[in-house]
GROMACS .gro file of C-alpha atoms in nm:
model
  287
    1MET     CA    1   2.710  -1.967  -3.424
    2PHE     CA    2   2.372  -2.036  -3.267
    3HIS     CA    3   2.415  -2.411  -3.296
    4LEU     CA    4   2.780  -2.397  -3.187
    5THR     CA    5   2.667  -2.218  -2.871
    6THR     CA    6   2.386  -2.456  -2.784
    7HIS     CA    7   2.600  -2.751  -2.889
    8ALA     CA    8   2.870  -2.638  -2.649
    9PHE     CA    9   2.625  -2.664  -2.361
   10PHE     CA   10   2.487  -3.014  -2.415
   11LYS     CA   11   2.798  -3.167  -2.573
   12ALA     CA   12   3.012  -3.051  -2.281
   13LEU     CA   13   2.742  -3.187  -2.051
   14LEU     CA   14   2.755  -3.528  -2.221
   15PHE     CA   15   3.135  -3.549  -2.206
   16LEU     CA   16   3.150  -3.448  -1.840
   17ALA     CA   17   2.865  -3.683  -1.754
   18ALA     CA   18   3.055  -3.964  -1.929
   19GLY     CA   19   3.352  -3.879  -1.711
   20SER     CA   20   3.129  -3.895  -1.406
   21VAL     CA   21   3.010  -4.240  -1.513
   22ILE     CA   22   3.368  -4.360  -1.560
   23ILE     CA   23   3.468  -4.236  -1.215
   24GLY     CA   24   3.153  -4.375  -1.057
   25CYS     CA   25   3.217  -4.715  -1.218
   26HIS     CA   26   3.575  -4.729  -1.089
   27HIS     CA   27   3.725  -4.630  -1.426
   28GLU     CA   28   3.532  -4.885  -1.631
   29GLN     CA   29   3.476  -4.748  -1.984
   30ASP     CA   30   3.295  -5.034  -2.160
   31ILE     CA   31   2.923  -4.954  -2.177
   32PHE     CA   32   2.845  -5.326  -2.216
   33LYS     CA   33   2.984  -5.375  -1.864
   34MET     CA   34   2.764  -5.105  -1.713
   35GLY     CA   35   2.385  -5.094  -1.684
   36GLY     CA   36   2.157  -5.013  -1.394
   37LEU     CA   37   2.326  -4.683  -1.312
   38ARG     CA   38   2.001  -4.485  -1.304
   39LYS     CA   39   1.945  -4.551  -0.933
   40LYS     CA   40   2.311  -4.555  -0.832
   41MET     CA   41   2.400  -4.225  -1.003
   42PRO     CA   42   2.074  -4.024  -1.010
   43VAL     CA   43   2.227  -3.678  -1.069
   44THR     CA   44   2.448  -3.803  -1.350
   45PHE     CA   45   2.154  -3.995  -1.498
   46PHE     CA   46   1.922  -3.695  -1.486
   47THR     CA   47   2.172  -3.450  -1.638
   48PHE     CA   48   2.292  -3.699  -1.899
   49THR     CA   49   1.928  -3.756  -1.998
   50ILE     CA   50   1.883  -3.381  -2.051
   51GLY     CA   51   2.198  -3.377  -2.264
   52VAL     CA   52   2.067  -3.666  -2.474
   53LEU     CA   53   1.728  -3.499  -2.522
   54ALA     CA   54   1.896  -3.172  -2.619
   55ILE     CA   55   2.132  -3.327  -2.875
   56ILE     CA   56   1.854  -3.528  -3.044
   57GLY     CA   57   1.638  -3.217  -3.077
   58MET     CA   58   1.366  -3.253  -2.818
   59PRO     CA   59   1.127  -2.956  -2.860
   60GLY     CA   60   1.172  -2.698  -2.587
   61LEU     CA   61   1.541  -2.772  -2.529
   62ALA     CA   62   1.836  -2.575  -2.664
   63GLY     CA   63   1.929  -2.821  -2.937
   64PHE     CA   64   1.585  -2.807  -3.092
   65PHE     CA   65   1.594  -2.432  -3.156
   66SER     CA   66   1.934  -2.430  -3.328
   67LYS     CA   67   1.859  -2.745  -3.528
   68ASP     CA   68   1.523  -2.595  -3.624
   69ALA     CA   69   1.696  -2.292  -3.776
   70ILE     CA   70   1.947  -2.507  -3.968
   71LEU     CA   71   1.683  -2.746  -4.101
   72TYR     CA   72   1.465  -2.453  -4.206
   73LEU     CA   73   1.744  -2.294  -4.411
   74ALA     CA   74   1.834  -2.631  -4.564
   75MET     CA   75   1.473  -2.695  -4.658
   76GLU     CA   76   1.449  -2.351  -4.820
   77LYS     CA   77   1.784  -2.364  -5.002
   78ASN     CA   78   1.868  -2.725  -5.088
   79THR     CA   79   1.647  -3.032  -5.062
   80THR     CA   80   1.942  -3.273  -5.082
   81VAL     CA   81   2.119  -3.108  -4.791
   82PHE     CA   82   1.793  -3.110  -4.597
   83ALA     CA   83   1.753  -3.485  -4.654
   84ILE     CA   84   2.114  -3.553  -4.547
   85LEU     CA   85   2.071  -3.347  -4.231
   86ALA     CA   86   1.748  -3.525  -4.146
   87PHE     CA   87   1.916  -3.863  -4.194
   88THR     CA   88   2.212  -3.769  -3.975
   89ALA     CA   89   1.963  -3.649  -3.712
   90VAL     CA   90   1.813  -4.000  -3.712
   91LEU     CA   91   2.161  -4.148  -3.659
   92THR     CA   92   2.234  -3.905  -3.377
   93SER     CA   93   1.910  -3.991  -3.204
   94CYS     CA   94   1.977  -4.363  -3.248
   95TYR     CA   95   2.332  -4.379  -3.112
   96MET     CA   96   2.267  -4.139  -2.825
   97VAL     CA   97   1.964  -4.332  -2.699
   98ARG     CA   98   2.164  -4.652  -2.745
   99VAL     CA   99   2.444  -4.539  -2.512
  100TRP     CA  100   2.190  -4.393  -2.268
  101LYS     CA  101   1.996  -4.720  -2.246
  102LEU     CA  102   2.300  -4.949  -2.220
  103THR     CA  103   2.460  -4.733  -1.953
  104PHE     CA  104   2.175  -4.643  -1.722
  105LEU     CA  105   1.886  -4.887  -1.773
  106GLY     CA  106   1.855  -5.258  -1.712
  107GLU     CA  107   2.067  -5.444  -1.457
  108ALA     CA  108   2.432  -5.403  -1.368
  109ARG     CA  109   2.648  -5.623  -1.589
  110SER     CA  110   2.974  -5.614  -1.391
  111ASP     CA  111   3.103  -5.574  -1.037
  112ASP     CA  112   3.213  -5.219  -1.116
  113ALA     CA  113   2.859  -5.128  -1.220
  114SER     CA  114   2.711  -5.307  -0.919
  115HIS     CA  115   2.927  -5.099  -0.685
  116ALA     CA  116   2.893  -4.773  -0.879
  117HIS     CA  117   2.843  -4.454  -0.681
  118GLU     CA  118   2.748  -4.095  -0.750
  119THR     CA  119   3.044  -3.861  -0.786
  120GLY     CA  120   3.102  -3.560  -0.562
  121ILE     CA  121   2.970  -3.210  -0.599
  122THR     CA  122   3.284  -3.098  -0.782
  123MET     CA  123   3.171  -3.317  -1.070
  124THR     CA  124   2.793  -3.298  -1.039
  125LEU     CA  125   2.764  -2.919  -0.998
  126PRO     CA  126   2.905  -2.850  -1.349
  127LEU     CA  127   2.663  -3.111  -1.483
  128ILE     CA  128   2.369  -2.931  -1.324
  129LEU     CA  129   2.478  -2.591  -1.457
  130LEU     CA  130   2.527  -2.728  -1.809
  131ALA     CA  131   2.193  -2.907  -1.788
  132VAL     CA  132   2.023  -2.575  -1.711
  133LEU     CA  133   2.196  -2.415  -2.010
  134SER     CA  134   2.105  -2.713  -2.227
  135ILE     CA  135   1.743  -2.635  -2.149
  136ALA     CA  136   1.742  -2.255  -2.153
  137GLY     CA  137   2.032  -2.178  -2.388
  138GLY     CA  138   1.820  -2.184  -2.701
  139TYR     CA  139   1.568  -1.922  -2.594
  140SER     CA  140   1.614  -1.572  -2.728
  141GLY     CA  141   1.626  -1.421  -2.382
  142VAL     CA  142   1.935  -1.628  -2.298
  143PHE     CA  143   2.110  -1.660  -2.634
  144GLY     CA  144   2.041  -1.294  -2.711
  145LYS     CA  145   2.235  -1.188  -2.404
  146LEU     CA  146   2.519  -1.428  -2.482
  147ALA     CA  147   2.552  -1.352  -2.853
  148GLY     CA  148   2.449  -0.988  -2.877
  149SER     CA  149   2.389  -0.872  -3.233
  150VAL     CA  150   2.468  -1.221  -3.370
  151ALA     CA  151   2.136  -1.341  -3.226
  152GLU     CA  152   1.954  -1.111  -3.468
  153LEU     CA  153   2.093  -1.312  -3.762
  154VAL     CA  154   1.922  -1.636  -3.657
  155PRO     CA  155   1.646  -1.707  -3.912
  156GLU     CA  156   1.293  -1.754  -3.792
  157ALA     CA  157   1.072  -1.983  -3.995
  158PRO     CA  158   0.719  -1.866  -4.077
  159ALA     CA  159   0.429  -2.051  -3.920
  160SER     CA  160   0.379  -2.300  -4.204
  161ALA     CA  161   0.748  -2.383  -4.241
  162HIS     CA  162   0.791  -2.397  -3.863
  163THR     CA  163   0.515  -2.659  -3.843
  164THR     CA  164   0.685  -2.864  -4.113
  165ILE     CA  165   1.022  -2.846  -3.941
  166LEU     CA  166   0.866  -2.934  -3.606
  167LEU     CA  167   0.703  -3.244  -3.755
  168VAL     CA  168   1.024  -3.346  -3.930
  169SER     CA  169   1.224  -3.297  -3.610
  170LEU     CA  170   0.979  -3.506  -3.411
  171ALA     CA  171   0.973  -3.775  -3.678
  172VAL     CA  172   1.351  -3.816  -3.703
  173MET     CA  173   1.391  -3.799  -3.326
  174LEU     CA  174   1.129  -4.064  -3.262
  175LEU     CA  175   1.253  -4.283  -3.547
  176GLY     CA  176   1.612  -4.285  -3.423
  177ALA     CA  177   1.533  -4.301  -3.052
  178GLY     CA  178   1.259  -4.561  -3.094
  179SER     CA  179   1.475  -4.789  -3.308
  180ALA     CA  180   1.757  -4.779  -3.053
  181ARG     CA  181   1.519  -4.817  -2.759
  182PHE     CA  182   1.354  -5.130  -2.894
  183PHE     CA  183   1.640  -5.283  -3.093
  184TYR     CA  184   1.924  -5.273  -2.843
  185LYS     CA  185   1.904  -5.496  -2.539
  186SER     CA  186   2.067  -5.429  -2.204
  187ALA     CA  187   2.312  -5.714  -2.257
  188PRO     CA  188   2.689  -5.766  -2.226
  189ALA     CA  189   2.723  -5.794  -2.605
  190ASP     CA  190   2.630  -5.568  -2.895
  191THR     CA  191   2.281  -5.654  -3.018
  192LEU     CA  192   2.368  -5.551  -3.373
  193GLU     CA  193   2.659  -5.794  -3.375
  194GLU     CA  194   2.434  -6.075  -3.260
  195LYS     CA  195   2.141  -6.008  -3.494
  196SER     CA  196   2.321  -5.884  -3.805
  197ARG     CA  197   2.686  -5.977  -3.805
  198GLY     CA  198   2.730  -5.875  -4.169
  199VAL     CA  199   2.616  -5.517  -4.108
  200PHE     CA  200   2.819  -5.504  -3.787
  201ASN     CA  201   3.136  -5.624  -3.962
  202LEU     CA  202   3.079  -5.373  -4.240
  203LEU     CA  203   3.053  -5.088  -3.991
  204VAL     CA  204   3.361  -5.210  -3.804
  205ALA     CA  205   3.556  -5.228  -4.130
  206LEU     CA  206   3.440  -4.878  -4.220
  207LYS     CA  207   3.548  -4.749  -3.880
  208GLU     CA  208   3.887  -4.920  -3.906
  209SER     CA  209   3.940  -4.779  -4.256
  210PHE     CA  210   3.904  -4.428  -4.119
  211ASP     CA  211   4.147  -4.518  -3.840
  212ARG     CA  212   4.401  -4.652  -4.087
  213VAL     CA  213   4.377  -4.342  -4.305
  214TYR     CA  214   4.410  -4.115  -4.003
  215ASN     CA  215   4.705  -4.310  -3.859
  216TYR     CA  216   4.877  -4.304  -4.198
  217TYR     CA  217   4.827  -3.929  -4.219
  218VAL     CA  218   4.968  -3.876  -3.869
  219ALA     CA  219   5.268  -4.105  -3.915
  220LYS     CA  220   5.363  -4.026  -4.275
  221ILE     CA  221   5.258  -3.665  -4.320
  222GLN     CA  222   5.185  -3.478  -3.998
  223GLN     CA  223   5.477  -3.624  -3.803
  224ARG     CA  224   5.725  -3.561  -4.084
  225VAL     CA  225   5.604  -3.205  -4.129
  226ALA     CA  226   5.636  -3.156  -3.753
  227LEU     CA  227   5.994  -3.290  -3.760
  228LEU     CA  228   6.080  -3.060  -4.051
  229MET     CA  229   5.932  -2.757  -3.876
  230ASN     CA  230   6.116  -2.849  -3.556
  231TYR     CA  231   6.444  -2.875  -3.751
  232LEU     CA  232   6.387  -2.538  -3.916
  233GLU     CA  233   6.295  -2.384  -3.582
  234GLN     CA  234   6.605  -2.520  -3.409
  235ILE     CA  235   6.853  -2.442  -3.688
  236ILE     CA  236   6.719  -2.130  -3.856
  237LEU     CA  237   6.495  -1.952  -3.607
  238SER     CA  238   6.657  -2.038  -3.275
  239GLY     CA  239   7.006  -2.092  -3.409
  240ALA     CA  240   7.077  -1.850  -3.687
  241ILE     CA  241   6.830  -1.569  -3.623
  242ILE     CA  242   6.770  -1.554  -3.249
  243GLN     CA  243   7.117  -1.656  -3.134
  244GLY     CA  244   7.273  -1.449  -3.414
  245LEU     CA  245   7.083  -1.136  -3.313
  246ALA     CA  246   7.150  -1.205  -2.947
  247GLY     CA  247   7.520  -1.237  -3.020
  248PHE     CA  248   7.521  -0.916  -3.226
  249VAL     CA  249   7.347  -0.722  -2.949
  250GLY     CA  250   7.586  -0.873  -2.698
  251TYR     CA  251   7.888  -0.755  -2.895
  252ILE     CA  252   7.744  -0.406  -2.914
  253GLY     CA  253   7.699  -0.414  -2.539
  254TYR     CA  254   8.057  -0.527  -2.485
  255GLY     CA  255   8.185  -0.248  -2.709
  256ALA     CA  256   7.973   0.019  -2.542
  257ARG     CA  257   8.076  -0.098  -2.198
  258ALA     CA  258   8.443  -0.083  -2.296
  259LEU     CA  259   8.403   0.285  -2.383
  260TYR     CA  260   8.293   0.401  -2.041
  261THR     CA  261   8.400   0.136  -1.789
  262THR     CA  262   8.763   0.249  -1.795
  263GLY     CA  263   8.800   0.337  -1.428
  264SER     CA  264   8.919   0.686  -1.524
  265LEU     CA  265   8.744   0.989  -1.372
  266ASN     CA  266   8.835   1.201  -1.673
  267THR     CA  267   8.654   0.957  -1.905
  268TYR     CA  268   8.340   0.971  -1.694
  269VAL     CA  269   8.348   1.353  -1.697
  270TYR     CA  270   8.379   1.357  -2.078
  271TRP     CA  271   8.084   1.119  -2.116
  272PHE     CA  272   7.879   1.333  -1.877
  273LEU     CA  273   7.956   1.649  -2.073
  274LEU     CA  274   7.877   1.477  -2.403
  275GLY     CA  275   7.543   1.359  -2.266
  276ALA     CA  276   7.461   1.707  -2.139
  277VAL     CA  277   7.541   1.861  -2.482
  278LEU     CA  278   7.324   1.604  -2.663
  279LEU     CA  279   7.038   1.659  -2.421
  280TRP     CA  280   7.064   2.038  -2.469
  281ALA     CA  281   7.070   1.998  -2.849
  282TYR     CA  282   6.761   1.775  -2.842
  283ALA     CA  283   6.576   2.017  -2.614
  284ALA     CA  284   6.670   2.310  -2.837
  285GLY     CA  285   6.529   2.132  -3.142
  286ILE     CA  286   6.858   2.107  -3.327
  287PHE     CA  287   6.779   1.740  -3.406
   0.00000   0.00000   0.00000
């Protein structure tokens, strides 16, 4: 819950900042056609940078505290899980610094990037608020007020373990960020594709395999289940049950209305007397 909370701050910040970049670049979405946005979109650049630092675990920011707790538990409970988490942290640091560098540093690589502009306050104000939370959201004074008693369940590593986790966090962060910072060039083409086409093609094939599996699942399983549920809803729920009950209640209403809407004063008097007798019997406790 701690990491979900801090993650909500900086991940929302990154998504909204990406939207700000897209609007500022006249709806361009290819990062290889951007570049040089640091000076043209300073607020977006500054807040996006905070989001990147938070998600890669920069000490002092919200992401570091929640990742610190997770890595500590993993180190204490399962070395394999700890190693996997550390490796994924390297990947996170690498791809986030990659997109940060290609988008904001270097020179503009398209007309849209050359004529980019900062978005209005309706877009930048949420970025600033989320940036503040991405910095302060991991501290006990803030998270404690947000989470209440849940904050008491967050594990605190002892001094020796905390030092180890701090060093590991710094190592994986610097390894991933440094590799992306020095490997990727601010160019209109993917540096990995140019320098290692085999690895690039392997990663593309892996990505496409996931897409094919997901598309197959949606088309062959999810969509068919949705059609079946829609059929059952239309025929059984809406048709047989809801319309059947509505019709039954309607017939009861028609019958009851036929008993007293006769236009005869005598009938109305009898119904009034019957109601008075029933009311008296209920008040007297007979039933």
